[in-house]
XYZ file of C-alpha atoms in Angstrom:
411
model
C -30.218 -1.672 5.649
C -28.693 -1.604 2.203
C -27.113 -4.697 0.718
C -23.372 -5.146 1.179
C -20.882 -7.337 -0.642
C -18.690 -9.013 1.943
C -15.669 -11.126 1.032
C -13.183 -11.657 3.882
C -9.690 -11.134 2.502
C -7.468 -8.666 4.298
C -7.629 -5.798 6.755
C -7.615 -2.393 5.085
C -8.329 1.162 6.227
C -10.597 1.186 9.250
C -13.875 2.961 8.676
C -16.788 2.991 11.106
C -19.734 2.770 8.724
C -23.353 2.181 9.688
C -24.208 -1.452 9.205
C -20.730 -2.482 8.112
C -18.488 -2.773 11.146
C -16.115 -5.483 9.963
C -16.975 -5.127 6.284
C -14.222 -6.393 3.992
C -14.976 -5.819 0.333
C -13.033 -7.239 -2.602
C -13.969 -6.238 -6.143
C -13.082 -9.442 -7.855
C -13.836 -11.682 -10.793
C -11.597 -13.989 -12.861
C -8.977 -11.774 -14.476
C -9.678 -8.642 -12.444
C -9.625 -7.508 -8.873
C -9.848 -4.456 -6.688
C -9.648 -3.955 -2.974
C -12.035 -2.402 -0.495
C -11.987 -1.100 3.037
C -12.887 -2.967 6.180
C -14.516 -1.815 9.356
C -13.259 -2.020 12.883
C -13.100 -5.267 14.787
C -15.299 -3.645 17.413
C -16.544 -0.180 18.217
C -14.659 1.574 21.021
C -16.383 1.836 24.430
C -18.054 5.184 23.685
C -19.507 5.202 20.173
C -18.166 7.672 17.633
C -20.344 10.288 15.949
C -22.755 9.229 13.208
C -22.621 11.677 10.287
C -25.260 12.094 7.582
C -24.590 11.713 3.873
C -24.716 14.852 1.730
C -25.281 14.239 -1.978
C -24.170 16.732 -4.644
C -27.063 16.949 -7.152
C -25.355 19.733 -9.120
C -22.570 17.295 -10.020
C -24.806 15.483 -12.512
C -24.827 18.415 -14.940
C -21.021 18.358 -14.895
C -20.891 14.632 -15.597
C -19.318 14.160 -12.171
C -20.916 10.833 -11.323
C -20.146 7.469 -9.757
C -19.466 4.387 -11.862
C -23.204 3.763 -12.277
C -24.117 7.385 -13.044
C -25.419 8.344 -9.591
C -24.260 11.616 -8.048
C -21.357 11.641 -5.566
C -21.593 12.382 -1.874
C -19.688 13.295 1.249
C -20.094 13.570 5.021
C -19.428 16.829 6.868
C -19.224 17.330 10.615
C -19.011 21.105 11.267
C -16.096 22.681 13.065
C -16.559 24.605 16.285
C -14.742 26.981 18.602
C -11.188 27.762 17.559
C -11.421 25.197 14.748
C -14.499 26.634 13.030
C -12.430 28.089 10.179
C -10.209 25.047 9.654
C -10.956 22.132 7.315
C -9.815 18.511 7.212
C -10.928 16.810 3.992
C -10.520 13.039 3.824
C -10.686 10.908 0.677
C -12.253 7.515 1.341
C -10.378 4.434 0.166
C -11.719 1.229 -1.265
C -9.511 -0.230 -3.978
C -9.842 0.050 -7.726
C -11.654 -1.558 -10.626
C -9.319 -2.438 -13.464
C -11.625 -4.034 -16.019
C -15.274 -3.993 -17.021
C -16.142 -6.999 -14.872
C -14.743 -5.580 -11.653
C -16.403 -2.203 -12.333
C -19.765 -3.863 -12.972
C -19.325 -5.659 -9.667
C -18.549 -2.361 -7.935
C -21.820 -0.711 -8.978
C -23.687 -3.294 -6.909
C -22.405 -1.579 -3.766
C -21.227 1.722 -2.336
C -17.887 1.507 -4.139
C -19.645 2.275 -7.414
C -23.001 3.815 -6.573
C -24.251 6.401 -4.106
C -27.521 4.449 -3.977
C -25.796 2.186 -1.445
C -24.205 4.907 0.658
C -25.501 5.673 4.135
C -24.517 7.488 7.308
C -21.042 6.704 8.606
C -19.239 6.974 11.916
C -16.379 9.441 12.304
C -13.503 8.346 14.512
C -9.737 8.570 14.675
C -8.585 11.586 12.695
C -12.258 12.393 11.978
C -13.364 12.325 15.628
C -14.758 15.411 17.358
C -13.510 14.121 20.731
C -10.262 15.787 21.909
C -9.261 12.673 23.844
C -9.222 10.761 20.538
C -8.120 13.477 18.126
C -6.295 16.236 20.026
C -5.250 18.475 17.134
C -8.158 18.295 14.671
C -11.196 17.457 16.822
C -12.881 20.859 16.412
C -12.117 21.384 12.728
C -14.649 20.973 9.956
C -14.140 17.299 9.140
C -15.243 15.917 5.782
C -15.030 12.513 4.185
C -15.612 12.333 0.433
C -17.098 8.989 -0.538
C -15.247 6.888 -3.097
C -17.312 5.519 -5.972
C -15.185 5.874 -9.123
C -12.663 3.055 -8.744
C -9.612 5.057 -9.880
C -8.534 7.145 -6.880
C -10.562 10.135 -8.116
C -8.480 10.278 -11.318
C -10.522 8.726 -14.143
C -12.027 10.411 -17.197
C -14.068 8.333 -19.615
C -17.336 6.563 -20.389
C -18.173 3.021 -21.458
C -21.534 3.490 -23.171
C -21.996 -0.201 -23.941
C -21.742 -1.215 -20.285
C -23.168 2.041 -18.901
C -20.078 2.752 -16.831
C -18.851 6.252 -16.025
C -15.187 6.852 -15.249
C -15.424 10.323 -13.780
C -13.227 10.405 -10.693
C -11.500 13.652 -11.620
C -14.842 15.359 -12.196
C -16.109 14.062 -8.843
C -13.085 15.587 -7.152
C -13.699 18.953 -8.827
C -17.456 18.985 -8.208
C -17.172 18.116 -4.518
C -14.405 20.669 -4.010
C -16.611 23.312 -5.628
C -19.501 22.368 -3.345
C -17.334 22.496 -0.216
C -15.851 25.841 -1.210
C -19.365 27.253 -1.539
C -20.179 25.998 1.968
C -17.394 27.827 3.744
C -14.166 26.044 2.868
C -13.014 28.959 0.698
C -12.559 30.940 3.941
C -10.400 28.295 5.597
C -7.447 29.520 7.610
C -5.921 26.045 7.765
C -6.626 22.958 5.644
C -5.432 19.369 5.564
C -6.160 16.848 2.802
C -5.980 13.233 3.959
C -6.805 9.804 2.591
C -6.331 6.124 3.317
C -5.338 3.304 0.943
C -6.782 4.158 -2.500
C -7.786 7.439 -0.856
C -4.202 7.898 0.301
C -3.065 7.515 -3.293
C -5.736 10.062 -4.244
C -4.387 12.549 -1.693
C -0.996 12.216 -3.374
C -2.476 12.754 -6.835
C -4.595 15.753 -5.801
C -2.487 17.474 -3.144
C -1.208 20.344 -5.266
C -4.687 20.820 -6.775
C -6.027 21.141 -3.231
C -3.377 23.739 -2.402
C -4.343 25.736 -5.519
C -7.918 26.165 -4.246
C -6.811 28.484 -1.453
C -4.993 31.811 -1.171
C -1.362 31.705 -0.096
C -2.401 32.974 3.333
C -4.147 29.642 4.032
C -1.956 26.973 5.579
C -2.404 23.828 3.462
C -0.776 20.428 3.871
C -1.601 16.835 2.844
C -1.315 13.325 4.292
C -1.440 9.808 2.880
C -2.154 6.822 5.122
C -1.397 3.380 3.653
C -1.257 4.909 0.190
C 2.414 4.415 -0.631
C 1.917 1.541 -3.067
C 5.196 0.208 -4.445
C 6.024 -1.008 -7.930
C 7.543 -4.203 -6.573
C 8.371 -7.585 -8.036
C 6.086 -10.355 -6.817
C 7.216 -13.813 -5.694
C 7.275 -15.101 -9.292
C 9.316 -12.198 -10.641
C 6.255 -10.537 -12.163
C 4.581 -7.223 -11.385
C 1.119 -7.945 -9.986
C 0.331 -4.395 -8.892
C 1.654 -2.877 -12.124
C -0.754 -5.186 -13.956
C -3.584 -3.936 -11.738
C -2.672 -0.257 -12.051
C -2.156 -0.531 -15.805
C -5.715 -1.824 -16.095
C -7.061 1.044 -13.995
C -5.177 3.756 -15.881
C -6.007 2.330 -19.318
C -9.667 1.481 -18.705
C -10.502 4.684 -16.881
C -8.519 7.159 -18.988
C -6.593 8.397 -15.977
C -3.401 9.296 -17.848
C -4.566 12.821 -18.667
C -5.129 13.566 -14.972
C -1.846 12.269 -13.597
C 0.907 14.727 -12.612
C 2.532 16.224 -15.703
C 5.832 16.365 -13.837
C 5.767 12.561 -14.039
C 3.997 11.810 -17.347
C 6.447 14.046 -19.198
C 9.179 11.565 -18.237
C 7.462 8.218 -17.649
C 4.628 6.059 -18.893
C 1.216 6.738 -17.358
C 1.087 3.545 -15.301
C 4.387 4.423 -13.618
C 2.834 7.765 -12.693
C 0.070 6.018 -10.736
C 2.747 4.765 -8.328
C 3.441 7.211 -5.470
C 7.184 6.541 -5.499
C 7.365 8.340 -8.861
C 5.245 11.301 -7.742
C 5.795 12.279 -4.124
C 9.164 13.997 -4.420
C 7.673 16.463 -6.921
C 4.666 17.502 -4.813
C 5.237 21.155 -3.941
C 2.790 21.225 -1.013
C 4.095 19.943 2.357
C 3.223 16.255 2.581
C 3.199 13.544 5.263
C 3.436 9.813 4.545
C 2.107 7.409 7.165
C 2.639 3.776 6.247
C 3.343 0.401 7.778
C 6.639 -1.042 6.579
C 4.880 -4.410 6.407
C 1.763 -3.170 4.652
C -0.600 -6.135 4.750
C -2.434 -5.209 1.552
C 0.823 -5.051 -0.342
C 2.054 -8.316 1.150
C -1.185 -10.040 0.207
C -1.778 -8.429 -3.176
C 1.562 -7.110 -4.450
C 4.043 -9.707 -3.228
C 1.963 -12.879 -3.145
C -1.515 -12.520 -4.669
C -3.360 -15.762 -5.276
C -3.121 -15.327 -9.042
C 0.662 -15.815 -8.845
C 0.542 -18.291 -5.946
C -2.026 -20.918 -7.020
C -0.521 -23.525 -4.678
C -0.963 -21.056 -1.807
C 2.553 -21.473 -0.482
C 2.230 -17.987 1.033
C -1.290 -18.351 2.414
C -0.285 -19.019 6.018
C 2.342 -16.274 6.075
C 0.083 -13.662 4.461
C -2.554 -14.030 7.137
C -0.373 -14.824 10.153
C 3.029 -13.170 10.413
C 4.173 -15.782 12.954
C 3.673 -18.487 10.306
C 6.257 -16.992 7.932
C 9.351 -19.131 7.422
C 12.849 -17.660 7.268
C 12.824 -17.277 3.480
C 9.469 -15.510 3.531
C 10.581 -13.218 6.327
C 13.673 -12.357 4.315
C 11.413 -11.303 1.428
C 9.306 -9.192 3.797
C 12.399 -7.479 5.167
C 13.503 -6.781 1.589
C 10.083 -5.247 0.929
C 10.592 -2.924 3.892
C 13.992 -1.908 2.521
C 12.432 -1.199 -0.880
C 9.895 1.099 0.764
C 12.552 2.991 2.705
C 14.693 3.404 -0.409
C 11.702 4.676 -2.399
C 11.086 7.338 0.262
C 14.572 8.834 0.192
C 13.997 11.657 -2.304
C 10.743 12.633 -0.599
C 12.238 12.435 2.881
C 15.154 14.694 1.965
C 12.821 17.691 1.642
C 12.475 19.624 4.908
C 8.790 20.451 4.359
C 7.780 16.788 4.288
C 7.275 14.333 7.129
C 6.834 10.602 7.567
C 6.006 7.942 10.141
C 6.912 4.407 9.013
C 6.152 1.873 11.717
C 7.034 -1.808 11.645
C 3.504 -3.092 12.013
C 1.620 -5.641 9.932
C -1.379 -3.481 9.103
C -2.986 -1.324 6.411
C -4.565 1.948 7.477
C -4.111 3.668 10.841
C -5.867 7.064 10.856
C -9.491 5.969 11.400
C -8.978 3.472 14.216
C -8.753 5.331 17.561
C -6.640 2.530 18.996
C -4.014 3.126 16.321
C -4.449 6.878 15.870
C -4.465 8.117 19.483
C -4.957 6.049 22.610
C -2.939 4.948 25.601
C -1.775 1.846 23.728
C -1.362 3.303 20.230
C 1.681 2.335 18.174
C 4.628 4.573 18.961
C 8.061 5.284 17.599
C 10.434 6.828 20.133
C 7.466 7.120 22.508
C 5.483 9.327 20.124
C 2.044 8.303 18.845
C 0.833 8.687 15.273
C -1.616 11.517 16.017
C 1.018 13.433 17.969
C 3.517 12.993 15.149
C 1.083 14.242 12.509
C 0.093 17.201 14.681
C 3.712 18.125 15.408
C 4.425 18.131 11.677
C 1.288 20.004 10.613
C 1.623 22.761 13.205
C 5.413 22.992 12.794
C 6.008 22.067 16.417
C 8.850 19.812 15.337
C 10.232 18.038 12.308
C 8.890 14.483 12.013
C 10.912 12.022 9.968
C 10.448 8.806 11.886
C 11.304 5.263 10.809
C 10.809 2.295 13.103
C 13.350 -0.453 13.622
C 12.703 -3.653 11.688
C 10.148 -6.255 12.821
C 9.877 -7.732 15.417
C 11.423 -4.986 17.542
C 8.272 -2.852 18.080
C 5.949 -4.229 20.771
C 3.491 -1.306 20.497
C 2.064 -2.393 17.132
C -1.562 -3.311 16.536
C -0.996 -6.071 14.009
C -3.816 -7.130 11.695
C -2.295 -10.532 10.892
């Protein structure tokens, strides 16, 4: 089994990966950090499907390579029956690298090199079991592995440190490969992503739409990707500092939406709140109002809280005092306010629950089960399906914590 870098920090998007159930990965060194995905706390009673890795050798000639120069890869579970001509393409999450040190750390694992990638389990929105994934179970389901550290948006090369910032090229090369393998004939398509992959689905949604003829139904979804440009507990901007490093180091500015960069600085255009209202393709935002990654890394990261006054609260919601809870409720309000322009558009949908979590589409217990989180008695998977298939409009916001007793809290 390939080596893994494991640093327990916070729960992120759930991903059932061979050999890394309960893998929490933090790209970190003094002065730089990035966040990775974690696995499930335990596999569900019947194991999900194990899907082989497909590498894209032709990507090398296009310079479409991971941080270390290895070729990118993806996992594809073929569609069947009535879903054989439909495609769900998921962009894996896993944080970002914002300086040379954190990128050099990333190439020692699957976040920066396909040498460390292996088979993965598909579950939740990627499951082929109708009892776990009622609307998309028989579609072609693909997950594109994440190894560029910039939400598939970088363009550059650090020759001295032998680092390749080629996220945009990876996106293009993998799309080209999938189109050649049948996706060009899709009747319906859905682009999804979680965490850094959710941000990537926001950045690439209209590009995805442009791949298909107008007769193809195309929509996009972001899970736990609505990262806010918020003030941290010291009055600073911890996430802006992180994103500025990513955009600057990796040359992402040229690949960010022109509708934003024509009016704002490039770093601002890495924040979804400045992008989503201008996406022309129908889009769905799934996010926890108390996003644990953002609480831990945007509001109160250790670099701005050296005395760890927020440590207990960050990792146990019941340990938050009244002042801390007031800040968390203000964070929720900031998220809801940032969604207003997006939410006003009829084509879009959203599901904002009041859970302390980060990532809900891969975990069957959150996505679709008897005890999944609900708002107005409707589960996440049902809500997404209703929106995608135009069964009903879905613009759902939960009441404030602690009112929802259906949540699967991570902390």
